Short mmCIF file of C-alpha atoms and ligand atoms in Angstrom, two decimals:
data_model
loop_
_atom_site.label_atom_id
_atom_site.label_comp_id
_atom_site.label_asym_id
_atom_site.label_seq_id
_atom_site.Cartn_x
_atom_site.Cartn_y
_atom_site.Cartn_z
CA UNK C 209 14.94 -16.56 -0.72
CA UNK C 210 16.51 -15.64 2.60
CA UNK C 211 14.10 -11.74 4.15
CA UNK C 212 9.88 -12.33 4.00
CA UNK C 213 8.92 -10.72 0.52
CA UNK C 214 6.61 -8.31 0.59
CA UNK C 215 5.42 -7.66 -3.39
CA UNK C 216 3.65 -4.02 -4.06
CA UNK C 217 1.58 -5.51 -7.18
CA UNK C 218 0.55 -3.20 -9.91
CA UNK C 219 -1.74 -2.50 -13.03
CA UNK C 220 -4.31 -0.32 -14.82
CA UNK C 221 -7.98 -1.53 -14.19
CA UNK C 222 -8.71 -5.00 -15.67
CA UNK C 223 -5.23 -5.51 -16.59
CA UNK C 224 -5.90 -9.15 -14.75
CA UNK C 225 -4.13 -8.12 -11.46
CA UNK C 226 -6.31 -10.07 -9.34
CA UNK C 227 -6.60 -13.29 -11.34
CA UNK C 228 -2.81 -13.49 -11.63
CA UNK C 229 -1.83 -12.34 -8.04
CA UNK C 230 -4.37 -15.11 -6.88
CA UNK C 231 -2.73 -17.68 -9.30
CA UNK C 232 0.75 -16.44 -8.30
CA UNK C 233 -0.23 -17.13 -4.43
CA UNK C 234 -1.24 -20.48 -4.97
CA UNK C 235 2.21 -21.22 -6.96
CA UNK C 236 4.12 -20.24 -4.08
CA UNK C 237 1.68 -21.42 -1.54
CA UNK C 238 2.75 -25.22 -3.54
CA UNK C 239 6.28 -24.29 -3.29
CA UNK C 240 6.47 -24.25 0.39
CA UNK C 241 6.13 -20.28 1.31
CA UNK C 242 3.61 -19.42 2.75
CA UNK C 243 1.72 -16.63 1.09
CA UNK C 244 -0.86 -14.22 2.05
CA UNK C 245 -2.70 -11.75 -0.70
CA UNK C 246 -4.32 -8.34 0.30
CA UNK C 247 -6.19 -6.12 -1.62
CA UNK C 248 -5.50 -2.62 -0.57
CA UNK C 249 -8.70 -1.12 -1.10
CA UNK C 250 -10.19 -3.53 0.81
CA UNK C 251 -8.08 -2.98 3.41
CA UNK C 252 -8.58 0.53 4.13
CA UNK C 253 -12.36 -0.11 3.52
CA UNK C 254 -12.71 -2.71 6.12
CA UNK C 255 -10.64 0.11 8.56
CA UNK C 256 -13.77 2.67 7.05
CA UNK C 257 -16.47 0.23 8.49
CA UNK C 258 -14.85 0.24 11.42
CA UNK C 259 -15.76 4.61 11.29
CA UNK C 260 -19.05 3.72 9.81
CA UNK C 261 -19.00 3.76 6.49
CA UNK C 262 -21.65 1.11 4.66
CA UNK C 263 -20.67 1.94 1.03
CA UNK C 264 -17.48 1.23 -0.35
CA UNK C 265 -17.45 4.11 -2.32
CA UNK C 266 -18.33 6.83 0.19
CA UNK C 267 -14.28 6.81 0.97
CA UNK C 268 -14.43 8.79 -2.02
CA UNK C 269 -16.48 11.41 -0.69
CA UNK C 270 -14.67 11.88 2.83
CA UNK C 271 -12.28 14.85 3.07
CA UNK C 272 -8.85 14.44 1.30
CA UNK C 273 -7.60 14.72 5.33
CA UNK C 274 -9.80 11.21 5.68
CA UNK C 275 -8.70 9.18 3.13
CA UNK C 276 -5.37 9.83 3.46
CA UNK C 277 -5.91 8.63 7.10
CA UNK C 278 -7.25 5.89 6.12
CA UNK C 279 -4.57 4.82 4.23
CA UNK C 280 -1.61 5.31 6.65
CA UNK C 281 -4.07 2.54 8.80
CA UNK C 282 -3.96 0.61 6.30
CA UNK C 283 -0.64 0.63 5.52
CA UNK C 284 -0.05 0.63 9.15
CA UNK C 285 -1.67 -2.54 8.92
CA UNK C 286 0.04 -4.14 6.14
CA UNK C 287 3.48 -3.54 7.15
CA UNK C 288 2.44 -5.25 10.41
CA UNK C 289 1.49 -9.21 8.51
CA UNK C 290 4.73 -11.41 9.03
CA UNK C 291 3.81 -14.24 6.49
CA UNK C 292 7.00 -15.26 4.34
CA UNK C 293 5.59 -13.47 1.15
CA UNK C 294 2.68 -11.23 0.86
CA UNK C 295 1.60 -9.78 -1.98
CA UNK C 296 -0.44 -6.18 -1.77
CA UNK C 297 -2.53 -5.98 -5.09
CA UNK C 298 -3.27 -2.19 -5.10
CA UNK C 299 -3.31 0.45 -8.00
CA UNK C 300 -0.42 3.14 -9.10
CA UNK C 301 -2.23 6.16 -9.61
CA UNK C 302 -6.20 7.47 -9.86
CA UNK C 303 -7.61 9.60 -13.08
CA UNK C 304 -8.18 12.63 -11.71
CA UNK C 305 -8.96 16.75 -13.70
CA UNK C 306 -5.85 17.88 -11.60
CA UNK C 307 -3.85 15.00 -13.05
CA UNK C 308 -2.89 11.67 -12.05
CA UNK C 309 -2.85 11.04 -7.93
CA UNK C 310 -0.45 8.95 -7.10
CA UNK C 311 -1.92 5.63 -5.06
CA UNK C 312 1.68 5.32 -3.48
CA UNK C 313 2.64 8.11 -2.25
CA UNK C 314 5.69 8.30 -0.76
CA UNK C 315 4.86 8.21 2.67
CA UNK C 316 2.95 5.07 2.31
CA UNK C 317 5.90 3.41 0.63
CA UNK C 318 7.50 3.97 3.86
CA UNK C 319 5.08 2.43 5.90
CA UNK C 320 5.31 -0.25 3.89
CA UNK C 321 8.40 -0.64 2.59
CA UNK C 322 7.81 -3.21 -0.05
CA UNK C 323 11.24 -5.39 -1.58
CA UNK C 324 9.28 -5.83 -4.62
CA UNK C 325 7.40 -4.40 -7.09
CA UNK C 326 5.78 -6.31 -10.13
CA UNK C 327 3.79 -3.97 -12.63
CA UNK C 328 1.28 -6.22 -14.38
CA UNK C 329 1.01 -5.65 -18.44
CA UNK C 330 -0.87 -6.10 -21.40
CA UNK C 331 -1.62 -5.41 -24.68
CA UNK C 332 -4.48 -2.35 -25.06
CA UNK C 333 -7.11 -4.06 -26.82
CA UNK C 334 -7.03 -7.33 -24.53
CA UNK C 335 -7.19 -4.80 -21.91
CA UNK C 336 -10.34 -3.19 -23.79
CA UNK C 337 -12.24 -6.27 -23.68
CA UNK C 338 -11.22 -8.29 -20.48
CA UNK C 339 -13.00 -4.58 -18.87
CA UNK C 340 -15.59 -5.36 -21.44
CA UNK C 341 -16.34 -8.64 -20.59
CA UNK C 342 -15.91 -8.68 -16.85
CA UNK C 343 -19.77 -8.52 -15.73
CA UNK C 344 -18.75 -8.54 -12.51
CA UNK C 345 -17.14 -5.06 -11.57
CA UNK C 346 -17.81 -1.32 -13.70
CA UNK C 347 -14.23 -0.22 -15.09
CA UNK C 348 -14.30 2.73 -17.67
CA UNK C 349 -14.18 2.31 -21.12
CA UNK C 350 -10.86 3.79 -22.46
CA UNK C 351 -9.84 3.40 -26.16
CA UNK C 352 -6.19 1.67 -26.62
CA UNK C 353 -4.36 4.69 -26.93
CA UNK C 354 -5.58 6.07 -23.49
CA UNK C 355 -5.00 2.87 -22.76
CA UNK C 356 -0.95 2.61 -23.95
CA UNK C 357 -0.89 6.17 -21.98
CA UNK C 358 -2.36 5.15 -19.01
CA UNK C 359 0.64 1.82 -19.35
CA UNK C 360 3.30 4.32 -20.34
CA UNK C 361 2.30 6.55 -16.64
CA UNK C 362 2.30 3.41 -14.78
CA UNK C 363 6.13 2.16 -15.94
CA UNK C 364 7.63 5.66 -15.21
CA UNK C 365 5.56 5.47 -11.83
CA UNK C 366 6.47 1.89 -11.06
CA UNK C 367 10.11 3.19 -11.87
CA UNK C 368 10.11 5.97 -9.32
CA UNK C 369 8.26 3.57 -7.09
CA UNK C 370 11.53 1.97 -7.46
CA UNK C 371 13.91 4.54 -6.79
CA UNK C 372 12.56 5.95 -4.23
CA UNK C 373 12.16 2.72 -2.80
CA UNK C 374 15.24 1.15 -3.66
CA UNK C 375 13.39 -2.39 -4.29
CA UNK C 376 13.60 -3.85 -7.63
CA UNK C 377 10.80 -3.74 -10.94
CA UNK C 378 9.64 -5.73 -13.22
CA UNK C 379 7.16 -5.74 -15.93
CA UNK C 380 5.46 -8.89 -16.22
CA UNK C 381 3.36 -9.28 -19.41
CA UNK C 382 -0.18 -10.88 -19.09
CA UNK C 383 -1.20 -12.39 -22.63
CA UNK C 384 -4.59 -13.16 -23.29
CA UNK C 385 -4.92 -17.25 -21.90
CA UNK C 386 -1.64 -17.29 -20.43
CA UNK C 387 -2.21 -16.41 -16.99
CA UNK C 388 -0.61 -19.23 -15.25
CA UNK C 389 2.65 -17.95 -17.16
CA UNK C 390 2.00 -14.37 -15.45
CA UNK C 391 1.80 -15.50 -12.52
CA UNK C 392 5.28 -18.29 -12.77
CA UNK C 393 6.95 -15.44 -13.65
CA UNK C 394 5.85 -13.07 -10.77
CA UNK C 395 6.71 -16.06 -8.61
CA UNK C 396 10.31 -16.68 -9.89
CA UNK C 397 11.40 -12.37 -9.12
CA UNK C 398 10.26 -12.90 -5.89
CA UNK C 399 11.55 -16.01 -5.19
CA UNK C 400 15.14 -15.24 -8.13
CA UNK C 401 14.57 -17.89 -9.92
CA UNK C 402 14.07 -21.11 -7.62
CA UNK C 403 11.35 -23.53 -9.55
CA UNK C 404 11.53 -25.91 -6.23
CA UNK C 405 12.92 -27.58 -8.92
CA UNK C 406 17.05 -27.12 -7.43
CA UNK C 407 16.02 -27.81 -4.14
CA UNK C 408 14.40 -31.65 -5.34
CA UNK C 409 17.56 -32.15 -6.84
CA UNK C 410 20.19 -31.72 -3.99
P1 LIG P 179 -9.26 -4.22 -10.83
O1 LIG P 179 -8.09 -3.07 -11.05
O2 LIG P 179 -10.41 -3.53 -11.70
O3 LIG P 179 -8.81 -5.13 -9.49
P2 LIG P 179 -7.83 -6.43 -12.15
O4 LIG P 179 -6.25 -5.78 -12.37
O5 LIG P 179 -7.80 -6.46 -10.57
O6 LIG P 179 -9.00 -5.42 -12.12
P3 LIG P 179 -8.73 -8.63 -12.82
O7 LIG P 179 -10.19 -8.67 -11.85
O8 LIG P 179 -8.25 -9.71 -12.37
O9 LIG P 179 -8.20 -7.11 -13.45
O10 LIG P 179 -9.59 -9.91 -14.60
C1 LIG P 179 -10.36 -8.55 -14.97
C2 LIG P 179 -11.09 -9.24 -16.21
O11 LIG P 179 -9.90 -10.00 -17.23
C3 LIG P 179 -11.28 -11.10 -15.51
O12 LIG P 179 -12.68 -11.45 -16.58
C4 LIG P 179 -10.28 -11.63 -15.64
O13 LIG P 179 -11.31 -13.34 -15.31
C5 LIG P 179 -9.98 -11.46 -16.90
N1 LIG P 179 -8.79 -12.16 -17.29
C6 LIG P 179 -7.05 -11.64 -15.93
N2 LIG P 179 -6.02 -11.66 -16.96
C7 LIG P 179 -6.78 -12.78 -17.91
C8 LIG P 179 -6.25 -13.52 -18.97
N3 LIG P 179 -4.24 -13.64 -19.05
N4 LIG P 179 -6.87 -13.75 -20.14
C9 LIG P 179 -8.03 -14.01 -20.23
N5 LIG P 179 -8.51 -12.90 -19.33
C10 LIG P 179 -8.07 -12.61 -18.59
MG1 LIG P 180 -8.26 -6.18 -9.62
#
């Protein structure tokens, strides 16, 4: 793996991003790639707190202009991170009355210059279950059809990000009980299949 990797990892709420990313970072670190994980929304909130905000949900009530400025600042902070691997946990879109709002407009892609995209997918029924059984979070209740639709929108959007940046994307399935499998598929995509064995054998 020559250059540093800045991978943007996306997926709809409850698909298992944070869980799988955490595991992928452990795998990569064990293989000697210093890896850091950053949640885009958390970096935004840290910046908002500097401006006096107390509650994460207050961010959504800010003016569009102020929210944009926060996004830009967060993206610049992430762009400055120098670790060999940076995994960026974020959402591709938010569902609004006006339509799907991109979480990664081209302006932010230009600031962050991601080297890879990973979309995490899962069976709609499993996503619904994960949303329902995760008591640590409040997530929207949706039908399997709605989840399927959101997964399709996600594919279109991640492909668009890939075209705009020239960086490749993979779609990784996060199957029930198979967190390790999903995490090692992410690691594989970022290290070009180097599973650590080659180094040992040479
Ligand atoms: P959000 O976008 O809302 O932050 P997320 O994509 O980060 O959601 P997680 O918080 O990682 O989702 O996972 C949601 C729930 O699903 C958690 O309770 C987690 O333990 C569970 N989960 C994740 N992956 C799997 C899996 N492969 N098998 C079983 N349960 C899983
Ligand atoms: Mg998460």
